[in-house]
Short mmCIF file of C-alpha atoms and ligand atoms in Angstrom, two decimals:
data_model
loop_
_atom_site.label_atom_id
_atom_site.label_comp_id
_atom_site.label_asym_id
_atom_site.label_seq_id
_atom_site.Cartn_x
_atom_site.Cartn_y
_atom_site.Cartn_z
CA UNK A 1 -45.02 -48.74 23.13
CA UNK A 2 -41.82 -48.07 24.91
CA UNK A 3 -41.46 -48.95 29.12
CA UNK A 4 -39.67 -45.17 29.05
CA UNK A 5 -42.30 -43.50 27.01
CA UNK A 6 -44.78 -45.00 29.53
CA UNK A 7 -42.97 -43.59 32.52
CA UNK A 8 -43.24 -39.91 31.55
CA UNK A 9 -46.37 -38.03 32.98
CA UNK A 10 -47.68 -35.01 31.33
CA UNK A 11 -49.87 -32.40 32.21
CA UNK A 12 -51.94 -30.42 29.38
CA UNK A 13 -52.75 -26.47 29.98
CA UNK A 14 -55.52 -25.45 27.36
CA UNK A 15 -58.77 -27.54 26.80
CA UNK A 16 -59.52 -26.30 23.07
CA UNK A 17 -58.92 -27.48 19.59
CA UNK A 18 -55.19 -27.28 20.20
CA UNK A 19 -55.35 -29.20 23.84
CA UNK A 20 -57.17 -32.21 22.55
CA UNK A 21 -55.04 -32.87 19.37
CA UNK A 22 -52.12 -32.62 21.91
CA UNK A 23 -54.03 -35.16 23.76
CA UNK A 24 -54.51 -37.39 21.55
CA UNK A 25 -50.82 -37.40 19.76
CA UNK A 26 -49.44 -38.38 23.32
CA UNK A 27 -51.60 -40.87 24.07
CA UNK A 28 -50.72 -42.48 20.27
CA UNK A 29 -46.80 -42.30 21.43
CA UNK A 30 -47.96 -44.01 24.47
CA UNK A 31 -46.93 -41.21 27.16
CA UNK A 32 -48.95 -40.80 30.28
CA UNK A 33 -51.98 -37.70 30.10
CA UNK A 34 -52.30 -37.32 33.39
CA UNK A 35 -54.22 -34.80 33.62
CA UNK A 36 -55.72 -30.76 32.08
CA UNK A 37 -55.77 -27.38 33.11
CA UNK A 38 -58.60 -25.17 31.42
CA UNK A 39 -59.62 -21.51 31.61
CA UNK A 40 -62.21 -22.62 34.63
CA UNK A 41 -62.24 -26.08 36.47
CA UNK A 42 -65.94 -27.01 34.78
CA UNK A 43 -65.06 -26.40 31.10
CA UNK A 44 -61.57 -28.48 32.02
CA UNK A 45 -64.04 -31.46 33.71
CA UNK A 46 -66.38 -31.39 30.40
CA UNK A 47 -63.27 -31.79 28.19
CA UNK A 48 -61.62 -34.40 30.81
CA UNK A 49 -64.71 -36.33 30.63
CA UNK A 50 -65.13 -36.19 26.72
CA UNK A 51 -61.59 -37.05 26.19
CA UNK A 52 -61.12 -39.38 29.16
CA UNK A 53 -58.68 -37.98 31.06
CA UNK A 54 -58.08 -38.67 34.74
CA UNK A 55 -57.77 -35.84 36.45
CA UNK A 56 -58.50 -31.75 36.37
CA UNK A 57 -56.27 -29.77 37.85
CA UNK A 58 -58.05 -26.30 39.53
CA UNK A 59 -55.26 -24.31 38.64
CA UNK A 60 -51.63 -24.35 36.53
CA UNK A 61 -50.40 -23.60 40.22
CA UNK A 62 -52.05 -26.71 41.15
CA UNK A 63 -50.48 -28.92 38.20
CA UNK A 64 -46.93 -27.79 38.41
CA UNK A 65 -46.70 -28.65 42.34
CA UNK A 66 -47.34 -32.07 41.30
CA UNK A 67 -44.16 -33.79 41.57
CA UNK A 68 -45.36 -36.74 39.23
CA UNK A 69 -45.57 -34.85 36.66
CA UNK A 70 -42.43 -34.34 34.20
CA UNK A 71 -43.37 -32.17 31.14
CA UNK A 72 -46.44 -29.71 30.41
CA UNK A 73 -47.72 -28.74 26.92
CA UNK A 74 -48.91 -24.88 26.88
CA UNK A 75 -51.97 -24.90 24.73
CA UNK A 76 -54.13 -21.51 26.24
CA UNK A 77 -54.35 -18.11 24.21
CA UNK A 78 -51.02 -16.63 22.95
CA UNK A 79 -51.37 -13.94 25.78
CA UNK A 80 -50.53 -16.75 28.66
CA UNK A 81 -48.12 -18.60 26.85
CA UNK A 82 -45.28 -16.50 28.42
CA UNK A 83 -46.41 -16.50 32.03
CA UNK A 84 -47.44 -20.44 31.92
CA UNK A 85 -43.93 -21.08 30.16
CA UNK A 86 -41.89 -19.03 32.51
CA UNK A 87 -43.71 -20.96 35.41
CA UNK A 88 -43.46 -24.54 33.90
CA UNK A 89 -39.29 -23.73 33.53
CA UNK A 90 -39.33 -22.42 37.02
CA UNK A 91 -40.59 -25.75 38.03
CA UNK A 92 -38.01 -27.66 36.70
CA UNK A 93 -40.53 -29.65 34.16
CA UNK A 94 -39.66 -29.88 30.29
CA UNK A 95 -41.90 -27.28 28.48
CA UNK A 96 -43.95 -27.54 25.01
CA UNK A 97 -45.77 -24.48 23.81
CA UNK A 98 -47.67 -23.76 21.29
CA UNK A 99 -47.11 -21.14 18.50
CA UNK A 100 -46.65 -17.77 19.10
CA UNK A 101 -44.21 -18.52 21.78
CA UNK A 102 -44.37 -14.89 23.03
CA UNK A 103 -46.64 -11.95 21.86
CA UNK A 104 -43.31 -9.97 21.73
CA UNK A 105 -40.11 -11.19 21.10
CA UNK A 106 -39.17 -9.94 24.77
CA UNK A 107 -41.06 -12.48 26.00
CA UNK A 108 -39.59 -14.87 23.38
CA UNK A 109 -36.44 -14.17 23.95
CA UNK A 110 -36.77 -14.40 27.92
CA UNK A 111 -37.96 -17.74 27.78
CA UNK A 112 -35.76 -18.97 25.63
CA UNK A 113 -32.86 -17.88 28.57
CA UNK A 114 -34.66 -19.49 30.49
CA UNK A 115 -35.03 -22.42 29.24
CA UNK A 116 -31.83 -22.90 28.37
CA UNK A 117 -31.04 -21.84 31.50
CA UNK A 118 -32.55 -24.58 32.95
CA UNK A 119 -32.18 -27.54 30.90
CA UNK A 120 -35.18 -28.34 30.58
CA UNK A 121 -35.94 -29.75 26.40
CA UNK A 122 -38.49 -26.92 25.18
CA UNK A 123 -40.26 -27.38 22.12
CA UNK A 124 -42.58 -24.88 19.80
CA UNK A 125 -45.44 -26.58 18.20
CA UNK A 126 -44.29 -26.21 14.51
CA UNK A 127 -45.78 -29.80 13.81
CA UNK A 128 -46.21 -28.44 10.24
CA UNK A 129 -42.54 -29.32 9.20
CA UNK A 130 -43.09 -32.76 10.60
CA UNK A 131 -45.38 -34.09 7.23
CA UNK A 132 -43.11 -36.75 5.54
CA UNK A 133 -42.47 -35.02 2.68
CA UNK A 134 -41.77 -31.14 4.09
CA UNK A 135 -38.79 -33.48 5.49
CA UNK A 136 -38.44 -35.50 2.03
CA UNK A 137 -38.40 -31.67 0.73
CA UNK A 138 -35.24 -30.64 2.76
CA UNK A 139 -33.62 -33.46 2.37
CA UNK A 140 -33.88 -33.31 -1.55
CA UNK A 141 -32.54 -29.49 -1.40
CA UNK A 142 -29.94 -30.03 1.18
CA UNK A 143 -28.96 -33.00 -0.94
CA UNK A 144 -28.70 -30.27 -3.98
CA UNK A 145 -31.36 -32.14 -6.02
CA UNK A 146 -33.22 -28.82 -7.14
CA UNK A 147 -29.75 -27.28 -8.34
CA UNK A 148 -29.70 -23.66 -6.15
CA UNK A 149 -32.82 -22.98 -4.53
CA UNK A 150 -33.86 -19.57 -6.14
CA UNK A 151 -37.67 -18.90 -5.96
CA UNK A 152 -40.26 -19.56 -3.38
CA UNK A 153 -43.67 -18.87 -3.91
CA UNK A 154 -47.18 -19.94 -1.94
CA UNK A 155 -49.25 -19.02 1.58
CA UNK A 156 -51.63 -19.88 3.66
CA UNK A 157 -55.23 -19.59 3.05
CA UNK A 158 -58.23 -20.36 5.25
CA UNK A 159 -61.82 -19.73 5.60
CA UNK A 160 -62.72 -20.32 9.31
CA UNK A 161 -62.78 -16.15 9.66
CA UNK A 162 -64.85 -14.99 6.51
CA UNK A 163 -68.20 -14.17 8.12
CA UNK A 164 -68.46 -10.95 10.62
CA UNK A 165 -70.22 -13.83 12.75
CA UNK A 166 -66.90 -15.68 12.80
CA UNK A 167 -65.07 -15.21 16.15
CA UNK A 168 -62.24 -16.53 18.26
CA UNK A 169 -60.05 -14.95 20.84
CA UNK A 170 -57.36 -14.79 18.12
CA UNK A 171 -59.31 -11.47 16.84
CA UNK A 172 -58.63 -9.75 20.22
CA UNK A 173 -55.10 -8.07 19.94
CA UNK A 174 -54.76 -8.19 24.09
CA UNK A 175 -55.20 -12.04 23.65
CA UNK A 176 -53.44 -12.98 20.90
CA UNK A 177 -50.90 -10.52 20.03
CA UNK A 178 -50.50 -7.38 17.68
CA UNK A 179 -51.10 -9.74 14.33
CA UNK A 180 -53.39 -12.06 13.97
CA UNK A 181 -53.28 -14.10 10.67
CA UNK A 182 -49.55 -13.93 9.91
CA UNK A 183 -48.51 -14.96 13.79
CA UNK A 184 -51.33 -17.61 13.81
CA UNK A 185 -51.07 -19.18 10.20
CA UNK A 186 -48.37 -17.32 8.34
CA UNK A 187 -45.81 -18.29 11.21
CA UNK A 188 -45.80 -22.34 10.37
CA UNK A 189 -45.16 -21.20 6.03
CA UNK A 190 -41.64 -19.35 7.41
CA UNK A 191 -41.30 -22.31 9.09
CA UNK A 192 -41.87 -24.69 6.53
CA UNK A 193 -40.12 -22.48 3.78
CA UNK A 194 -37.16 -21.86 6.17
CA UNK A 195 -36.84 -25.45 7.43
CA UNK A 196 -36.75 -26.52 3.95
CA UNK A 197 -34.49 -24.31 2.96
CA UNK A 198 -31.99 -24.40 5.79
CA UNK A 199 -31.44 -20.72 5.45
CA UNK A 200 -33.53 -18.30 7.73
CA UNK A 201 -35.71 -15.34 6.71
CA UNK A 202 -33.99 -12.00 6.31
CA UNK A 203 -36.08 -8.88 4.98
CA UNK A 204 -39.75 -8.70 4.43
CA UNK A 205 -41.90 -6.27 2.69
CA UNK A 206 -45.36 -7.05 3.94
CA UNK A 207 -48.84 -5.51 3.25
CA UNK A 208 -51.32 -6.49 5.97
CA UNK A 209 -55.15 -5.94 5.64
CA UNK A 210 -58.07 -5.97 7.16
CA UNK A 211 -61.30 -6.76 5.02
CA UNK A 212 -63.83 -7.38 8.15
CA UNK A 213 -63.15 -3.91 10.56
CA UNK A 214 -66.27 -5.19 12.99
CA UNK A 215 -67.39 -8.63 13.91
CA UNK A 216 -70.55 -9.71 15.46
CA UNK A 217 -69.08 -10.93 18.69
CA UNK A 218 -71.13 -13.94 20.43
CA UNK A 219 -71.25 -13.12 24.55
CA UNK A 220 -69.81 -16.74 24.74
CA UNK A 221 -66.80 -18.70 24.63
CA UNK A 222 -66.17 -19.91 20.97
CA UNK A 223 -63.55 -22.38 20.28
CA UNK A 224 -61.23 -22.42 17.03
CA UNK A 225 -63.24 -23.33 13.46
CA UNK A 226 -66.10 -23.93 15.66
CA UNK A 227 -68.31 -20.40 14.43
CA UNK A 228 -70.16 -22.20 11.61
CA UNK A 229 -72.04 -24.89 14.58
CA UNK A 230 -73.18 -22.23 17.12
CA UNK A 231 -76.53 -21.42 15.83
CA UNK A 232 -78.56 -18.36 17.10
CA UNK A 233 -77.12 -16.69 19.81
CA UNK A 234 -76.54 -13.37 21.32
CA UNK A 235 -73.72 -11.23 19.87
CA UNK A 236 -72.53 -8.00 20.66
CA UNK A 237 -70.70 -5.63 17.53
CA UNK A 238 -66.25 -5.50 17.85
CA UNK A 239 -64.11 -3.44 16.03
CA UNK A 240 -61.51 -5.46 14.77
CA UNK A 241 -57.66 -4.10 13.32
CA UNK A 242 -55.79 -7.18 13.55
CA UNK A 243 -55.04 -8.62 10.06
CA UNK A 244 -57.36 -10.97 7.70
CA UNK A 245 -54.72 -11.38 5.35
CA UNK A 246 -51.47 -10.43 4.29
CA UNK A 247 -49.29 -10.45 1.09
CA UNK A 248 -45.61 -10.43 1.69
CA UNK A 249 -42.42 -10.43 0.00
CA UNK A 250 -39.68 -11.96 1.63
CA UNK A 251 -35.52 -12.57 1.16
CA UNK A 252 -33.60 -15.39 2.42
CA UNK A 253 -30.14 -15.33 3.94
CA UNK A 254 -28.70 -17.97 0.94
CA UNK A 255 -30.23 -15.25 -1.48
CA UNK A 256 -33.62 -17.33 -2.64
CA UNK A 257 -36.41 -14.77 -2.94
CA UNK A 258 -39.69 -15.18 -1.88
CA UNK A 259 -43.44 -14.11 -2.15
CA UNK A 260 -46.67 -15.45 -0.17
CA UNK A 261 -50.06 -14.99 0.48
CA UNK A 262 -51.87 -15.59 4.14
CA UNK A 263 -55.55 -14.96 5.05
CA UNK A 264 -57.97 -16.42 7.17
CA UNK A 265 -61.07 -15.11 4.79
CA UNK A 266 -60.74 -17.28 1.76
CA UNK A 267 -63.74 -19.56 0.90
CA UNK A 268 -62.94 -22.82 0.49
CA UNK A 269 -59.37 -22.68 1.41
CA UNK A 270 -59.87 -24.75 5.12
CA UNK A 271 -55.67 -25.19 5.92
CA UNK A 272 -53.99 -24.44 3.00
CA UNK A 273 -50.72 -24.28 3.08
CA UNK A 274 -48.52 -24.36 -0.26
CA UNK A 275 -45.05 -23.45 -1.39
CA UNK A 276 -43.44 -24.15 -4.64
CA UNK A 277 -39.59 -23.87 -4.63
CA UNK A 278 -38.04 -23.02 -8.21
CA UNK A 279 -34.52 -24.03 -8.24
CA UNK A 280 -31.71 -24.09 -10.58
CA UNK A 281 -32.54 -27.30 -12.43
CA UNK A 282 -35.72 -28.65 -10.61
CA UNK A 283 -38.79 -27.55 -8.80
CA UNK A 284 -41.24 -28.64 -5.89
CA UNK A 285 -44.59 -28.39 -5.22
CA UNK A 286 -46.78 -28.94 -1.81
CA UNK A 287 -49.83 -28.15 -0.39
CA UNK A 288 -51.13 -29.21 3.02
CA UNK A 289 -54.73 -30.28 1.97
CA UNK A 290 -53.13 -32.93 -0.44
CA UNK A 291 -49.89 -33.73 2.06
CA UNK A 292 -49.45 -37.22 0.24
CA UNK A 293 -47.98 -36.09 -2.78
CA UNK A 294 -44.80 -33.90 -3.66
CA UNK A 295 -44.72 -32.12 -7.33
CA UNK A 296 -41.16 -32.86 -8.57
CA UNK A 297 -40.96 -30.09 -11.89
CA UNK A 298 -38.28 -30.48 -14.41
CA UNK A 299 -37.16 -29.22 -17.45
CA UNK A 300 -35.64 -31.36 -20.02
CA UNK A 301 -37.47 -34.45 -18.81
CA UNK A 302 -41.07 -35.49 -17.73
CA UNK A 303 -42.13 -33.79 -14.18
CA UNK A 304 -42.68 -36.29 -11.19
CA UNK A 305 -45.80 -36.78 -8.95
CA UNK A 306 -44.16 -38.68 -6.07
CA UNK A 307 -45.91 -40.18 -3.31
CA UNK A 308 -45.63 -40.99 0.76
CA UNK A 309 -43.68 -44.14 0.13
CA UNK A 310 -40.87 -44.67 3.42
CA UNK A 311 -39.61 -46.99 0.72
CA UNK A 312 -38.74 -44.45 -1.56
CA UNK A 313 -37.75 -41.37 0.43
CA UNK A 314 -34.69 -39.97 2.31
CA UNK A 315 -34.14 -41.20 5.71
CA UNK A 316 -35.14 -38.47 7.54
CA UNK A 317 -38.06 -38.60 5.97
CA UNK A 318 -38.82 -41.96 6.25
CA UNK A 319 -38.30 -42.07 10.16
CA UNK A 320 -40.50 -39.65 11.00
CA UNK A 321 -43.28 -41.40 8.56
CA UNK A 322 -45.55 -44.41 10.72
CA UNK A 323 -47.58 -45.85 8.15
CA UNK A 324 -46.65 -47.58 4.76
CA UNK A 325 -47.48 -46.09 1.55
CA UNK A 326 -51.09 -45.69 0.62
CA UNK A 327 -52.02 -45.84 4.22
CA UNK A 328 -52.62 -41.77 3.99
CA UNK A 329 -51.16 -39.86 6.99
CA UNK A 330 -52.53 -36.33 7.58
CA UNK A 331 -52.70 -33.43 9.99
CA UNK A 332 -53.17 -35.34 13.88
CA UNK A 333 -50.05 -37.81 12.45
CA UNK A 334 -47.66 -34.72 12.51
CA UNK A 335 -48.19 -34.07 16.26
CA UNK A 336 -47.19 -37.50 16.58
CA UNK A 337 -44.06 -37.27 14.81
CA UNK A 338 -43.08 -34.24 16.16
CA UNK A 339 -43.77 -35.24 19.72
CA UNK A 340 -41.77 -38.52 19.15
CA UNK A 341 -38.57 -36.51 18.46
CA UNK A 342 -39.23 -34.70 21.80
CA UNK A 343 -40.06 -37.08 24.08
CA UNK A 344 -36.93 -38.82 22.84
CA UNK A 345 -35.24 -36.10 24.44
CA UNK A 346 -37.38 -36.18 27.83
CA UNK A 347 -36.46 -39.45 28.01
CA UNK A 348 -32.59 -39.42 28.00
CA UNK A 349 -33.48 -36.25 30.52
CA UNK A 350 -32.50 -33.18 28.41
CA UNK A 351 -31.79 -31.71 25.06
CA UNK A 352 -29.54 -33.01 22.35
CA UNK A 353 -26.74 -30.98 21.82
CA UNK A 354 -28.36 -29.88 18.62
CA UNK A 355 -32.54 -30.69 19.01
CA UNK A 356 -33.83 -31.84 15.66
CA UNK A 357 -37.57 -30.40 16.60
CA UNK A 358 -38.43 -26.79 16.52
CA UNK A 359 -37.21 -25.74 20.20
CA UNK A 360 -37.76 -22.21 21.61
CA UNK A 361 -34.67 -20.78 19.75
CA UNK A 362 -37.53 -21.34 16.53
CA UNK A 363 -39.78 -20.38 18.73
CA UNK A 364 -38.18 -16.56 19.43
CA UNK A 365 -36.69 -16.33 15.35
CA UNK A 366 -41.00 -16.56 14.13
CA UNK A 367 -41.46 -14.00 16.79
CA UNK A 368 -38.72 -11.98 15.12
CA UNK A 369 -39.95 -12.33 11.69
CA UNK A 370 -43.55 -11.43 12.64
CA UNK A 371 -42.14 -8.12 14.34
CA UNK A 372 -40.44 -7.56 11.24
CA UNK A 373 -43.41 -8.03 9.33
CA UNK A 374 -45.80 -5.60 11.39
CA UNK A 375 -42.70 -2.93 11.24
CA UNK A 376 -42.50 -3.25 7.47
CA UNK A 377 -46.29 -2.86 7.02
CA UNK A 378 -46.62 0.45 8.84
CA UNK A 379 -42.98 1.81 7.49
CA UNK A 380 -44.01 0.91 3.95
CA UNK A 381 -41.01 -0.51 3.60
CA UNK A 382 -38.70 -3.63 3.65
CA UNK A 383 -37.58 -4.63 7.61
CA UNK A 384 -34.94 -6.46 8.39
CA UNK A 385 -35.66 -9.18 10.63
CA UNK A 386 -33.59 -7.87 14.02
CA UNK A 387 -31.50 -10.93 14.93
CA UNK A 388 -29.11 -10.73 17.72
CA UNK A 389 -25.50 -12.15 17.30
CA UNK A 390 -25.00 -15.66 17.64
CA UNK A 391 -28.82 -16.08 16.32
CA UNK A 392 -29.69 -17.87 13.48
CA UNK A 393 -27.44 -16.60 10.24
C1 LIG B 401 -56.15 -21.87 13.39
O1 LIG B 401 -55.85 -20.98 12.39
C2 LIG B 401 -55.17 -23.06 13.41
O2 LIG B 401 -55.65 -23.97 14.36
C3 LIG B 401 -53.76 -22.65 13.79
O3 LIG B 401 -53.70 -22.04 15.06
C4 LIG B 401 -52.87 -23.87 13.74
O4 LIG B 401 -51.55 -23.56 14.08
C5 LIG B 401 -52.94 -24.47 12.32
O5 LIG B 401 -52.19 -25.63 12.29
C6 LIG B 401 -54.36 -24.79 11.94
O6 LIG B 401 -55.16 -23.64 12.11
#
C-alpha cells in the first residue's frame, strides 16, 4: 500500500449496493474511508456499523465542510447526482459519480464545465471497461488484430426486475431519469462497445418497451437486487412507463454497425453483459458472467479460447489485472482497477492531460446517447446522437 494512497481521505455519499462496493474497492487500494452520507443519519449509522466505517456524516453539507477530506464518490439515486456533484466541485474536492452522471444532458454537460473548470480529476463509474480483457479487447483491435472492426452484436440482460413485486427507485422516472434500463444497464454496453472500439456511437434506432405497466410497490425502502429477500410486506399498486427492455440498432463513427439487446426482465440472465465484434479477418467474444475468458473466432484456422493470463496479454491489459492467471478476478476487482487509475491522478493533485478512466466528458457522451435513444423510440426513427463541436468525433 502506497504512503500517498494512504494520505487521501474520502468521503462516500450513498449507503446502498453501489456505496458499499465503493467502500470496499478503496479500502483494497488502501485509501482512507473516512466516513458516509446516507438518505437519513440512522440508515447511514446501520451501514457505517456493518461496514466499519468511522464516522456518519448528518448531511453532504456536513461532509464537504470537512477540510480533511479530499475526494467524494456520489453513489445516491440518479436524481441527486447533479446537485451532490455540482456541490462536491464547488468545494474544491475531486469528484466520482456514479452512472447516469445527469438525468439530462444539461446537467451533464454543466458539470462537466464545471469540473473542468475547476480542476478537480472527475471520474464516471464505468468500472465495466476496467475487466482485463474489455482492455485486452481494445488493445487487440487498436492493434488491428481483428482486420476492420465491422459488426457488433450483444446486450445486457438481467432478471432482478421480472416480478411486479420487484422494486427499486430506478422504476420512478422523477428519481432516476426518463429511461430506466438503457441509462442504468444499457449505458456501461456503449461503453464497453465504444471503448473497445475507439470510435463513439453515432445514430441509433431504438425500440423501448415496457412488459410490467404496474408494480406492486412495497411502502419501504428497497435496495438494488434485494426484492427476492423481503418477504411479506405491505405494498401499494404503481404504474410504471419507464423501459424493461430495449432492442436497438446502433452506427459507429468508423462505420462498424451494431445491434443489442437490454432488459432487466430476463430469467436467469443476473449481469449479463456480451458483445461479439466481427471483424475483417477475426472475431471476439465476451460476456460478463464468464469475464475470464475472451472468444478469439477465426476463419482459416482453429478459433481461440484465451484466458486472464497478465503473462499473455497486452500491457494495458495486464496493468490493470492484480492477480495471476487462474486466480479468477470478477465484478468488485474492476472497481479496484478503475479506482487505481484515479486515485493516481488525486495523488499527483489533478488530471492527466488526457485521463485514461472514464471522466465526466464519458460521463455527458452516455447521457447523449441515451437522449438519442429515447428521441429515436418515440420518432420511430434513427437519432443522431447531438454532439457539440469539439466533442467526441
Ligand atoms: C443494477 O442494474 C446495477 O447495479 C447497475 O446499476 C450497475 O451499474 C451494474 O453494474 C450492475 O447492475
Amino acid at each position: 500500500m502506497s504512503a500517498a494512497l494512504a494520505s487521501i481521505n474520502v468521503g462516500i455519499i450513498g449507503t446502498g449496493f453501489m456505496g458499499v462496493t465503493h467502500t470496499e474497492a478503496l479500502r483494497r487500494l488502501g485509501v482512507n474511508v473516512v466516513g458516509i452520507v446516507g438518505s437519513t443519519p440512522q440508515r447511514a449509522l446501520a451501514k457505517a456499523e456493518a461496514a466499519n466505517l468511522p464516522r456518519v456524516y448528518d448531511s453532504v453539507d456536513a461532509l464537504l465542510a470537512d477540510p480533511a477530506i479530499h475526494a467524494v464518490h456520489i453513489t445516491s439515486p440518479n436524481d441527486m447526482h447533479h446537485v451532490q456533484a455540482a456541490a462536491v466541485i464547488t468545494a474544491g474536492k475531486h469528484v466520482i459519480c456514479e452512472k447516469p452522471l445527469g438525468t439530462t444532458a444539461t446537467e451533464s454537460a454543466d458539470l462537466l464545465a464545471r469540473a473542468q473548470h475547476a480542476g478537480v480529476v472527475h471520474a464516471v463509474c464505468f468500472n465495466q471497461r476496467y475487466y482485463p480483457l474489455v482492455h485486452q479487447a481494445q488493445a487487440m483491435v487498436a492493434n488491428a488484430e481483428l482486420g476492420t472492426p465491422r459488426l457488433v452484436s450483444g446486450g445486457y440482460l438481467q432478471d432482478w426486475l421480472l416480478l411486479e413485486t420487484d422494486w427499486n427507485w430506478r422504476l420512478v422516472a422523477e428519481r432516476a431519469g426518463a429511461l430506466r434500463a438503457v441509462a442504468d444497464i444499457g449505458s456501461h454496453w456503449f461503453d464497453n462497445v465504444e471503448f473497445i472500439l475507439g470510435s463513439p456511437i453515432t445514430d441509433v434506432f431504438a425500440d423501448l418497451h415496457t412488459f410490467i405497466t404496474s408494480r406492486q410497490r412495497p411502502t419501504g425502502d428497497v435496495e438494488t437486487f434485494a426484492a427476492h429477500s423481503l418477504g411479506e410486506v405491505e405494498r401499494v399498486t404503481e404504474p410504471v412507463v419507464s423501459d424493461d427492455a430495449a432492442g436497438i440498432l446502433v452506427r459507429f463513427a468508423n462505420g462498424a454497425r451494431g445491434t443489442c439487446t437490454i432488459s432487466q426482465v430476463s430469467a436467469g440472465r443476473k449481469n449479463a453483459m456480451s458483445w461479439e465484434i466481427n471483424g475483417s479477418q477475426s472475431s471476439l467474444a465476451w460476456n460478463q458472467e464468464n469475464p475470464e475468458d475472451l472468444w478469439i473466432g477465426h476463419r482459416g484456422r482453429p478459433n481461440e479460447l484465451r484466458k486472464r493470463d497478465p503473462g499473455l496479454m497486452h500491457s494495458t491489459a495486464a496493468a490493470i489485472t492484480g492477480y495471476p492467471a487462474g486466480h479468477v478476478e470478477g465484478y468488485p476487482d474492476t472497481f479496484r482497477a478503475l479506482f487505481a487509475t484515479i486515485y493516481a491522478d488525486i495523488v499527483a493533485g489533478g488530471p492527466s492531460p488526457v485521463p485514461t478512466y472514464p471522466t465526466f466528458a464519458d460521463g455527458h457522451d452516455a447521457v447523449l446517447v441515451c437522449e438519442a435513444v429515447a428521441r429515436s423510440a418515440a420518432s420511430g426513427t434513427w437519432a443522431t446522437v447531438q454532439r457539440e463541436a469539439g466533442e467526441r468525433s
